[in-house]
Coordinates of C-alpha atoms and ligand atoms in Angstrom, one line a residue:
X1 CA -1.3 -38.6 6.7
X2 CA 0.7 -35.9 5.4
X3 CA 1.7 -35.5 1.7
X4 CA 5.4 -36.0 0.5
X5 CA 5.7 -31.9 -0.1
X6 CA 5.0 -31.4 4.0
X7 CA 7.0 -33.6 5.1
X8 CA 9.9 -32.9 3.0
X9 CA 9.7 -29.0 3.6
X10 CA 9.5 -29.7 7.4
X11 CA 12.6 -31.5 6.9
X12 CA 14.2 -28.6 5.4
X13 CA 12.9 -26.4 8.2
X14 CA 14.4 -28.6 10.6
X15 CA 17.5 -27.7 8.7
X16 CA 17.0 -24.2 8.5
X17 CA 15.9 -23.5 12.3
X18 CA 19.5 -25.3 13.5
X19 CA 21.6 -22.9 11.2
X20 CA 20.0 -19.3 11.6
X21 CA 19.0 -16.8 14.3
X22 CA 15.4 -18.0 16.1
X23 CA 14.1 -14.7 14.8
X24 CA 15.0 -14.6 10.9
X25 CA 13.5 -18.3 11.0
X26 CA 10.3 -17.0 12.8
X27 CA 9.9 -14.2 10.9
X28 CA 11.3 -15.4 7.1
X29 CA 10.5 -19.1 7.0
X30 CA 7.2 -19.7 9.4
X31 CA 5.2 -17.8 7.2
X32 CA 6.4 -19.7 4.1
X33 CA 3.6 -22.8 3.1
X34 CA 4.5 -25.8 1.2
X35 CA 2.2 -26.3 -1.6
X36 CA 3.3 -29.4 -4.2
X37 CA 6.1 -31.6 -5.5
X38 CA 6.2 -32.4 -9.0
X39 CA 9.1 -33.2 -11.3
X40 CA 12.0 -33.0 -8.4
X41 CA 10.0 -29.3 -8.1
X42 CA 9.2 -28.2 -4.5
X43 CA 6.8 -25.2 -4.6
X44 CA 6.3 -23.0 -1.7
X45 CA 4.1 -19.9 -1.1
X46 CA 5.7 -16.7 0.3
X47 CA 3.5 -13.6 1.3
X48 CA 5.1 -11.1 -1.1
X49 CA 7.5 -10.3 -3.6
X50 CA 9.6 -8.9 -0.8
X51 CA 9.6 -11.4 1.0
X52 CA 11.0 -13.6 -2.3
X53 CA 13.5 -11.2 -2.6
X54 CA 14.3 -11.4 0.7
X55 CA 14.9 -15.1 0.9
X56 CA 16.9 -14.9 -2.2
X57 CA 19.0 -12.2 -1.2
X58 CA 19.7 -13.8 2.5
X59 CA 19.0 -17.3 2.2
X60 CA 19.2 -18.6 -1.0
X61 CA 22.4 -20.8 0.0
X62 CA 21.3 -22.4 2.8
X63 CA 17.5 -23.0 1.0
X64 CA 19.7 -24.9 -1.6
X65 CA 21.6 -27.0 0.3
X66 CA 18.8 -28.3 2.2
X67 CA 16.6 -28.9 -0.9
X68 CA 19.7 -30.7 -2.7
X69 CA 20.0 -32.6 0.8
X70 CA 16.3 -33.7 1.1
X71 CA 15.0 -33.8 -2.5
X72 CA 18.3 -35.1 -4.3
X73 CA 20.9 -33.7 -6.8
X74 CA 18.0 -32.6 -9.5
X75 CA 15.9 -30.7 -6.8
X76 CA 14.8 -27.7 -7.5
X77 CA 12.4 -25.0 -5.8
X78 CA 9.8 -22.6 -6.9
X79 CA 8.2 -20.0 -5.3
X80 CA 4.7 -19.1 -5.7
X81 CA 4.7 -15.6 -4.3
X82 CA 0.9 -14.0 -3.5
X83 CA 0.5 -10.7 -6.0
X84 CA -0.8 -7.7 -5.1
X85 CA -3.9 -6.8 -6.1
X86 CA -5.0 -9.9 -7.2
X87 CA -5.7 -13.2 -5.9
X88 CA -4.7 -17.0 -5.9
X89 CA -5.0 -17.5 -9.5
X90 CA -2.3 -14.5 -10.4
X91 CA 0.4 -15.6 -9.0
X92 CA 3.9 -15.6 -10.1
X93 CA 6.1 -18.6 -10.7
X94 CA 10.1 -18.4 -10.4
X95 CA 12.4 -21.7 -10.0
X96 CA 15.4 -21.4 -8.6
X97 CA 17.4 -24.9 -9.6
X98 CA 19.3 -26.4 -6.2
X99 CA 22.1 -27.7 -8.9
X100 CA 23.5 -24.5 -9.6
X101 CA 24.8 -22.6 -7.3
X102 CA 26.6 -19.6 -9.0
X103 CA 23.2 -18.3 -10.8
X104 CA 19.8 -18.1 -9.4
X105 CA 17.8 -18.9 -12.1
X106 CA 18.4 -21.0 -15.4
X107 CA 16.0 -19.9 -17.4
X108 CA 17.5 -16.6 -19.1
X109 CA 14.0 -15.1 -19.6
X110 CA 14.1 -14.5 -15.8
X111 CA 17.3 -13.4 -15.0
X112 CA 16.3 -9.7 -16.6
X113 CA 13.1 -10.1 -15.6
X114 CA 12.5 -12.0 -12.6
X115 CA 9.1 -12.5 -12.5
X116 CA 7.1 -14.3 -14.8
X117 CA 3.6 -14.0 -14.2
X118 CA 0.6 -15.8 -15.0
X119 CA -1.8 -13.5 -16.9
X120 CA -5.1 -13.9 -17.2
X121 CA -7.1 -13.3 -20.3
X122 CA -10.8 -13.5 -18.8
X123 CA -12.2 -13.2 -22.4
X124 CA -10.5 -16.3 -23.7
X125 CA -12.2 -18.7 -22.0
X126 CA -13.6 -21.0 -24.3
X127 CA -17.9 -20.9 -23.8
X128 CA -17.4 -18.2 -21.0
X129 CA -19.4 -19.7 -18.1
X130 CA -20.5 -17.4 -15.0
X131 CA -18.2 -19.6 -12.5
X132 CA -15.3 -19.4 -14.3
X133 CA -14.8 -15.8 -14.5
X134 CA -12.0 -14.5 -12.5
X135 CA -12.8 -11.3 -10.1
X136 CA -9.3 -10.3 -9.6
X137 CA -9.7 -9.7 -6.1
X138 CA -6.9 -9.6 -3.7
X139 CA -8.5 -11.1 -0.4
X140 CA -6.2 -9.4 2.2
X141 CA -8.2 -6.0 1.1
X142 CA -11.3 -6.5 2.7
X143 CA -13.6 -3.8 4.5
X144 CA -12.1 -4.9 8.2
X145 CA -8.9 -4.5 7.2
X146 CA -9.7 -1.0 5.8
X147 CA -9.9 1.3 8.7
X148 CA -12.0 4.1 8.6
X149 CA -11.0 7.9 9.6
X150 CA -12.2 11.2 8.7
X151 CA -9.8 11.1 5.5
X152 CA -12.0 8.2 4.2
X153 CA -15.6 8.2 5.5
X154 CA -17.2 9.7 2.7
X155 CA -15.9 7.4 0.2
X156 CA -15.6 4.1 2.7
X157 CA -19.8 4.4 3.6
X158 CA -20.6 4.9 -0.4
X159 CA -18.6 1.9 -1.0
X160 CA -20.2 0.1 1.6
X161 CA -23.6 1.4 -0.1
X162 CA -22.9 0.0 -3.1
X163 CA -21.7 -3.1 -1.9
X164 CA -24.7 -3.5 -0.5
X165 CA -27.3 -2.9 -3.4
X166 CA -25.1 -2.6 -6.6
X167 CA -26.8 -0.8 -9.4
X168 CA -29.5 0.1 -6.8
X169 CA -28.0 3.4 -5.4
X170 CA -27.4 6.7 -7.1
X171 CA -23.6 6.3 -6.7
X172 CA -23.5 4.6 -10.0
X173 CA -20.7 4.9 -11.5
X174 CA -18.9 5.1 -7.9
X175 CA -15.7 7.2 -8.6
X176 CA -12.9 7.3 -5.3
X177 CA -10.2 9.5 -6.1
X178 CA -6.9 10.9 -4.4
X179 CA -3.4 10.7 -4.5
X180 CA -1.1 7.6 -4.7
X181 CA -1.1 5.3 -1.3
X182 CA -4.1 6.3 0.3
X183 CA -6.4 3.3 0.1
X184 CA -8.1 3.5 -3.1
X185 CA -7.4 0.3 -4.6
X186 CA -7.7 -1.4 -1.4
X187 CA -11.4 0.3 -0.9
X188 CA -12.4 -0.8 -4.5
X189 CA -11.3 -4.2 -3.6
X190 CA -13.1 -4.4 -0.4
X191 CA -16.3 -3.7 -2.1
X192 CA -15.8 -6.2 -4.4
X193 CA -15.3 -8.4 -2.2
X194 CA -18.4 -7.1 0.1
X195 CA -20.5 -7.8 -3.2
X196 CA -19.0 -11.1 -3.7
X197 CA -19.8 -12.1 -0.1
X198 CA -23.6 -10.8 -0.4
X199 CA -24.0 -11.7 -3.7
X200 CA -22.2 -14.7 -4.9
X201 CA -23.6 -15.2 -8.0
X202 CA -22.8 -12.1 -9.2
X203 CA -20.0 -11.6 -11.5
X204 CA -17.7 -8.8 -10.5
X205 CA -14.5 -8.0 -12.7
X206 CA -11.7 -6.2 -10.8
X207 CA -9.1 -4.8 -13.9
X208 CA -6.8 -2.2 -14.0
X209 CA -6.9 0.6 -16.4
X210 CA -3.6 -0.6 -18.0
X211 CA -4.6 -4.3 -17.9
X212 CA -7.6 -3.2 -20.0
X213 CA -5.9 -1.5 -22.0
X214 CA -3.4 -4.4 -22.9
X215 CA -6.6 -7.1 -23.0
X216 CA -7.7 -4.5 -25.5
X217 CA -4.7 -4.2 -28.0
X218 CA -4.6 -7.7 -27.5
X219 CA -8.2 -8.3 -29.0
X220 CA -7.3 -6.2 -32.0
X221 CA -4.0 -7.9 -32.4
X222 CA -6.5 -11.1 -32.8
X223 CA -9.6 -10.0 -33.8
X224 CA -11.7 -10.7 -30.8
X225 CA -12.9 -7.0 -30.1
X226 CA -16.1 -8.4 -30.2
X227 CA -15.2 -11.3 -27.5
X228 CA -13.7 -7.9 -25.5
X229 CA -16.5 -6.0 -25.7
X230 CA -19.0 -9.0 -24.8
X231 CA -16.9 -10.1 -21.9
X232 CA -17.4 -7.0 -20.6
X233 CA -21.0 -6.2 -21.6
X234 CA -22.2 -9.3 -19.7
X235 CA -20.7 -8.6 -16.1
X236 CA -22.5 -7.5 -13.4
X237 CA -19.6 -5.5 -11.1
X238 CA -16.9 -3.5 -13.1
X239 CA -14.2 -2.1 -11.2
X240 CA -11.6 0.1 -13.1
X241 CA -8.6 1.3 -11.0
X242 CA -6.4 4.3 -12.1
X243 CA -8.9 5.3 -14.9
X244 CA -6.1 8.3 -15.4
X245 CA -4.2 6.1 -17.2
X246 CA -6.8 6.3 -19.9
X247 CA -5.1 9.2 -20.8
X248 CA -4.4 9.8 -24.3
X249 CA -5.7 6.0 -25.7
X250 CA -8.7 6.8 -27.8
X251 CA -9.4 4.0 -29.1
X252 CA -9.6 2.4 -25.6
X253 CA -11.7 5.1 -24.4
X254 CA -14.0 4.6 -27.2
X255 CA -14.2 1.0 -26.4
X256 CA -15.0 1.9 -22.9
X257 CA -17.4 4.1 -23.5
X258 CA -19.3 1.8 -24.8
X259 CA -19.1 -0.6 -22.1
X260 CA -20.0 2.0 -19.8
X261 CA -23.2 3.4 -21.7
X262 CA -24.3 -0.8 -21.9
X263 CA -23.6 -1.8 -18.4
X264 CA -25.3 1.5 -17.1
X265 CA -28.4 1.3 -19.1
X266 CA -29.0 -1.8 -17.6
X267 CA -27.8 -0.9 -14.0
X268 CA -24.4 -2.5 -13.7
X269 CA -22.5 -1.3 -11.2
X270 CA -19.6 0.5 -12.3
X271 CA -16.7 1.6 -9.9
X272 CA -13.9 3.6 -10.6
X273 CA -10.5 4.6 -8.8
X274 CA -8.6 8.3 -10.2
X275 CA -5.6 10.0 -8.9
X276 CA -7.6 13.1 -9.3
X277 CA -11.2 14.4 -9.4
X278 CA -12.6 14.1 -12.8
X279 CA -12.8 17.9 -13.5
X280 CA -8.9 17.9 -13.1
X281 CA -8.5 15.3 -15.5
X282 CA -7.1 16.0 -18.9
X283 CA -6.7 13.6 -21.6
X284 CA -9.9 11.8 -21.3
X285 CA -12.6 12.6 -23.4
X286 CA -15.5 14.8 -22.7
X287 CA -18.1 12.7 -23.0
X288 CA -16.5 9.9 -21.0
X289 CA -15.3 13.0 -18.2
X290 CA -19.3 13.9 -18.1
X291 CA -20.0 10.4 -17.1
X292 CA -17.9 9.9 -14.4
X293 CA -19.3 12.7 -12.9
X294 CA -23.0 10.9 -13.4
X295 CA -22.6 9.2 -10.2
X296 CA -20.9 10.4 -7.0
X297 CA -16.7 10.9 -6.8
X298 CA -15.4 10.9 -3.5
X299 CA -12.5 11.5 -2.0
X300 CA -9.6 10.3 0.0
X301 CA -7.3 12.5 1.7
X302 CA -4.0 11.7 3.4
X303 CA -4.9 10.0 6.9
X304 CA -4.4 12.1 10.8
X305 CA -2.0 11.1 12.9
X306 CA -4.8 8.4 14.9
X307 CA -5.9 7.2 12.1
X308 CA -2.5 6.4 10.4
X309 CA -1.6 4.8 14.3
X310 CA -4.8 2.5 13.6
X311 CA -3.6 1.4 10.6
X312 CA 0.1 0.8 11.6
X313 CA -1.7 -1.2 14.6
X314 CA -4.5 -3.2 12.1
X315 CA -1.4 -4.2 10.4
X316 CA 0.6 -5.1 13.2
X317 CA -2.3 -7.6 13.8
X318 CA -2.9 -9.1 11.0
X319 CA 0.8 -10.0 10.9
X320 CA 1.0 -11.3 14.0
X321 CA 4.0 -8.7 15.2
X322 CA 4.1 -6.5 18.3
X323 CA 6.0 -3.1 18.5
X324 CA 6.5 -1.1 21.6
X325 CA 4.2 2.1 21.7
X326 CA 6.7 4.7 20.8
X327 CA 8.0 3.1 17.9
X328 CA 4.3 2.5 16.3
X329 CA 4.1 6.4 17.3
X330 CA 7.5 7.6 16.1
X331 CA 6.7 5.8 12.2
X332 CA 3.1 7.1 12.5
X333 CA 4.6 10.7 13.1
X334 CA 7.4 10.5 10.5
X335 CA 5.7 9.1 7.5
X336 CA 2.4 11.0 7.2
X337 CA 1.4 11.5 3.4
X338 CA 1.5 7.8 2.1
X339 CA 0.1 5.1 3.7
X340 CA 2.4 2.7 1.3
X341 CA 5.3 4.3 2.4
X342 CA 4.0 4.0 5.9
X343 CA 3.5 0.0 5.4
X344 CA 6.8 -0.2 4.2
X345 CA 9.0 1.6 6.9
X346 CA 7.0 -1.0 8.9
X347 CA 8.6 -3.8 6.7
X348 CA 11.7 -2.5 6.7
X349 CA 12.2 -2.2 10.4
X350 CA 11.0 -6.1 11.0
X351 CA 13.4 -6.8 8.0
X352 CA 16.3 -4.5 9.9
X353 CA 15.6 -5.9 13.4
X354 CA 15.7 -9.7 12.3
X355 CA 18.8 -9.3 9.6
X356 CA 21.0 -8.0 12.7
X357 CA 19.3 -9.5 15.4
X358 CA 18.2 -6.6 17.1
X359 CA 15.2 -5.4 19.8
X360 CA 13.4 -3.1 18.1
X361 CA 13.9 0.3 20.0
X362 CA 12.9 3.8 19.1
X363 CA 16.6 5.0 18.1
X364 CA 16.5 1.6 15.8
X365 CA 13.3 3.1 14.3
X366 CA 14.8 6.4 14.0
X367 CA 18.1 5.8 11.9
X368 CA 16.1 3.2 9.5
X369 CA 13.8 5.8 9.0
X370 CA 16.1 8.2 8.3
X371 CA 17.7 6.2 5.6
X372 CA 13.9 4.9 5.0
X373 CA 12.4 8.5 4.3
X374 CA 15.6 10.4 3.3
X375 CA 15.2 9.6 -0.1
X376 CA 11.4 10.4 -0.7
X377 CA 11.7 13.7 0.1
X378 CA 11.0 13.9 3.5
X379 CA 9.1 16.2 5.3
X380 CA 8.7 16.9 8.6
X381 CA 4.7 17.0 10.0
X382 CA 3.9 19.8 11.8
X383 CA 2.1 17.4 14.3
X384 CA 5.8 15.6 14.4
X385 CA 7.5 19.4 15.3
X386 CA 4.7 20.1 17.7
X387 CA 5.5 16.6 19.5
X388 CA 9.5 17.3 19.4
X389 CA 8.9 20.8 21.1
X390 CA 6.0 19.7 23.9
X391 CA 8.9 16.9 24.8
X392 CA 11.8 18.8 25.1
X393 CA 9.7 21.5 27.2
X394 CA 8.0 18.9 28.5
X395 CA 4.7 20.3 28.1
X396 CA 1.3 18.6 26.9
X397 CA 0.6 18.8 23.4
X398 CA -3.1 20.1 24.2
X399 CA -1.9 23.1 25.9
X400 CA 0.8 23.6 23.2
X401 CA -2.4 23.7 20.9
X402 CA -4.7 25.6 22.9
X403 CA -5.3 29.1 23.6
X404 CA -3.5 30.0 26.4
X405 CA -1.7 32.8 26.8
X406 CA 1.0 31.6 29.2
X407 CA 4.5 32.7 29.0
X408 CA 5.9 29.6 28.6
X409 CA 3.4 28.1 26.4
X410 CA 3.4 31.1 23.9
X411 CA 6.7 30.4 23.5
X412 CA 6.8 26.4 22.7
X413 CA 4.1 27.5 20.7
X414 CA 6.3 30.4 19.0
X415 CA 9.3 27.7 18.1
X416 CA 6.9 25.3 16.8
X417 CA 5.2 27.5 14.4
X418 CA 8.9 29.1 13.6
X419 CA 10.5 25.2 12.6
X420 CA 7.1 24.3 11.0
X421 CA 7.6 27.2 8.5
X422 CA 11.0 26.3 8.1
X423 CA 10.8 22.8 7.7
X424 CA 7.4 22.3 6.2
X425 CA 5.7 23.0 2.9
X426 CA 2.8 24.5 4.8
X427 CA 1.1 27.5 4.8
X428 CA 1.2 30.0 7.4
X429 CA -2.5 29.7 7.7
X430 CA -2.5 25.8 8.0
X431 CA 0.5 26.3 10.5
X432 CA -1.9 28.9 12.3
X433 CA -4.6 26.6 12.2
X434 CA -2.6 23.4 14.0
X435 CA -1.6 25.6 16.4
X436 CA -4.5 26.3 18.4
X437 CA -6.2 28.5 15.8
X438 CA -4.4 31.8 15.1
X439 CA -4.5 33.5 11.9
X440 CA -1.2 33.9 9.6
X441 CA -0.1 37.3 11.0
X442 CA 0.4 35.4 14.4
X443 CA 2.5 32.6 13.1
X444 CA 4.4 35.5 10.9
X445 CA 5.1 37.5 14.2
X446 CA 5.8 34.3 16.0
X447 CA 8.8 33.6 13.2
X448 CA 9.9 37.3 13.6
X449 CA 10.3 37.0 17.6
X450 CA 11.9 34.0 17.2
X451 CA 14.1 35.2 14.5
X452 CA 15.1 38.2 17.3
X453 CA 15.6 36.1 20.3
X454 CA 17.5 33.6 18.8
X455 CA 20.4 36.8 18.0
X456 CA 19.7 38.4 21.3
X457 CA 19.4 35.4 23.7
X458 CA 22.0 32.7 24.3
X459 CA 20.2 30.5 26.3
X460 CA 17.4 31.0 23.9
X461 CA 19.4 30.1 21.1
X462 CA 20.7 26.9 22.4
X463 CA 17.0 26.0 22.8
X464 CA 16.9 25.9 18.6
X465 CA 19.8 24.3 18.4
X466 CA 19.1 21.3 20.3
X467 CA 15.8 21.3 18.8
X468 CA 16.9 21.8 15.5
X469 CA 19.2 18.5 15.8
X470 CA 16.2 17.0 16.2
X471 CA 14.9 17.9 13.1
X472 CA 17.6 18.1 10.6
X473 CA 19.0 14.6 9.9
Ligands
ADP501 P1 -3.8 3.6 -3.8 O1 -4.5 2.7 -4.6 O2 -4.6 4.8 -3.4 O3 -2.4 4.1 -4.3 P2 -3.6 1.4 -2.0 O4 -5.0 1.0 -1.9 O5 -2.7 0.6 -2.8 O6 -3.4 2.9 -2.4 O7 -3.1 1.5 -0.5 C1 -1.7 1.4 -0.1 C2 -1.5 0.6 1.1 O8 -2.1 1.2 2.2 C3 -2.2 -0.8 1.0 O9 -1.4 -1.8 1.5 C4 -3.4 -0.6 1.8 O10 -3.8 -1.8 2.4 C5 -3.0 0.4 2.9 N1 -4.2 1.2 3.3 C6 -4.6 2.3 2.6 N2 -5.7 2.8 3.3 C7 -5.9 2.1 4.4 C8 -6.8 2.1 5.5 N3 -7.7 3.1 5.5 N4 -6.7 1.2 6.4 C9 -5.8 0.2 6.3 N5 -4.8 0.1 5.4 C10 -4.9 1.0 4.4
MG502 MG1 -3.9 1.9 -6.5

């Protein structure tokens, strides 16, 4: 039998499917689960907050209609969209009333601030009880999902370690560090996770540095520092992501302190996440710096070109969508220093292709990126300007990258190392380095002849121009 919520959704899909392209509905409405009905309410679950705003940007009148033509005049609907970095049980709730169709939402607290999430206060749990104890942990960032290159290996098998004898290792506390978008909150969740799976009765706590931080001004607003501090005392697992922003609060560093010396003493696993190594950081006390280094910190570093490729294609799979080659290769090029960013072009392109009903091509890929990446300071890869040149001389890349001395090779490989210094941030060294190993007086004298021929040769010249368009959006 199925429950009123199913059937009455399904009717309103019905709906939908007649009145939109096959595509949107495929891509914008078959991912979406009903959950309940109560109170004229429909609830259904969408994947993300983009996707919410997504439907309430596109769809929201034709969701209304439907729900005011299957549920009645008072039916309303509420979306229960999936957080990141956390799980089930942080959700956030928004209602969208069917009777009103010039504003969104009725409830003014939401029209500033859409969302209105459900926060919880682990510590407040009357007679805390090991079962009830919320990890935190987003299940989408497991260890398969987390694919392993040399950026990440060092850090990924000490995770895996500890996940597999927490407290038991010498990477205790177990600090991952690196810059913003390059897997370390997924990584600390997947151990988590790992831990939860081998180890169910342990109790692992996944918090933010800033949601400690509030749960701590909280227990001083109320008096419950000492709830705080036992909450925190008694778990087996702590994971703290973005310990930077510790910076500057004493009194929450003080706190933590303590919590660290008390769970390590009686070997608790602690893991942290940092944007930077812990020599590097400033702001954080000494004594607290000298722990962090107890342990082992490892690092991730922006992914290679195959490895960002295996995570556009992990992706891919676990959302079900299929791109052709050169399009997973053309946003793997483009977007190399942020694996977010990377996620998002992704996004962006599905939402493109199925808001205009379009195949996604390469030259699709291409403009959206270009309004994609303009904005975050774009920069092209030298990998990307190596790839540019070898097509348009129509060489392979491995020659390009090589040693060889041929004449026509040296100079692909002389115009690459030319627009990599130009367009890039790098060094001559690194640009040396990526182009079959020469030193930085090669790549200098490669910019100089190029510089030359470019005045002296016409043909030549017309060679950097059509390359250059290439480059230069
Ligand atoms: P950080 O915490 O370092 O800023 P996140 O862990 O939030 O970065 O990662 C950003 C996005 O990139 C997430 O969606 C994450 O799933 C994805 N990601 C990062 N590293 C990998 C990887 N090695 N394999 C697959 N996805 C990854
Ligand atoms: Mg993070």
């Amino acid at each position: 039998m199925k429950e009123k919520y199913e059937v009455v959704w399904e009717n309103c899909l019905a709906i939908i499917k007649d009145n939109i392209p096959t595509k949107a509905y495929n891509t914008w409405f078959k991912p979406i689960k009903p959950i309940k009905i109560q109170d004229d309410i429909l609830t259904i679950q969408v994947p993300s907050q983009f996707f919410y705003e997504w439907l309430e940007e596109r769809y929201i009148g034709i969701l209304k209609r439907t729900i005011k033509r299957e549920m009645g005049v008072n039916g309303k609907l509420e979306y229960s969209i999936i957080m990141d970095s956390s799980n089930k049980n942080n959700i956030a709730t928004i209602i969208t009333p069917a009777q009103q169709p010039e504003h969104i939402f009725n409830n003014p607290v939401n029209v500033g601030n859409r969302m209105r999430e459900k926060i919880h206060n682990p510590f407040v749990i009357p007679g805390i009880e090991k079962v009830k104890i919320d990890s935190n942990l987003n299940k989408s960032y497991t260890f398969e999902n987390f694919i392993e290159g040399d950026c990440n290996r060092l850090a990924r098998s000490a995770g895996w370690a500890v996940a597999e004898n927490p407290g038991g290792t010498s990477f205790n506390p177990l600090m991952v560090y690196g810059k913003v978008g390059l897997g370390k909150t997924h990584l600390a969740h997947a151990i988590g996770l790992e831990l939860k799976r081998r180890f169910p009765d342990k109790i692992v706590v996944y918090v933010s540095s800033e949601k400690f931080t509030h749960q701590f001004v909280d227990a001083v607003r109320n008096n419950s520092i000492n709830d705080f501090s036992h909450f925190y005392q008694m778990i087996d697992v702590l994971i703290i992501d973005d310990v930077q922003f510790l910076t500057g609060k004493e009194r929450t560093q003080d706190v933590f302190f303590h919590i660290f010396n008390h769970l390590h003493q009686n070997k608790k696993q602690i893991i942290l996440t940092a944007d930077k190594a812990p020599v590097e950081m400033q702001g954080i006390e000494q004594r607290l710096l000298s722990r962090f280094k107890w342990g082992l910190s490892a690092d991730i570093q922006a992914p290679d070109l195959d490895t960002r490729i295996k995570i556009l294609h992990r992706k891919m799979y676990s959302d079900g969508i299929e791109l052709p080659p050169e399009v997973v290769e053309y946003l793997a090029y483009s977007i190399s220093v942020n694996i977010r960013e990377l996620e998002g072009a992704l996004i962006s392109l599905l939402a493109q292709a199925s808001l205009n009903n379009k195949q996604i091509t390469l030259d699709l890929a291409k403009s959206m990126i270009d309004k994609f990446v303009k904005n975050t300071a774009r920069e092209v890869s030298i990998d990307y300007i190596q790839k540019v040149v070898c097509d348009y001389f129509d060489l392979p890349i491995e020659l390009l990258k090589s040693k060889t001395r041929k004449r026509e090779v040296v100079q692909a490989r002389q115009i690459a190392m030319f627009f990599s210094k130009k367009l890039t941030k790098s060094s001559l060294a690194k640009i040396g380095q990526h182009c079959g190993g020469k030193d930085h007086a090669t790549v200098l004298h490669a910019c100089r002849t190029v510089n030359n021929l470019s005045e002296t040769d016409k043909g030549f010249r017309k060679y950097l121009q059509d390359l250059e368009k290439k480059f230069v959006i």
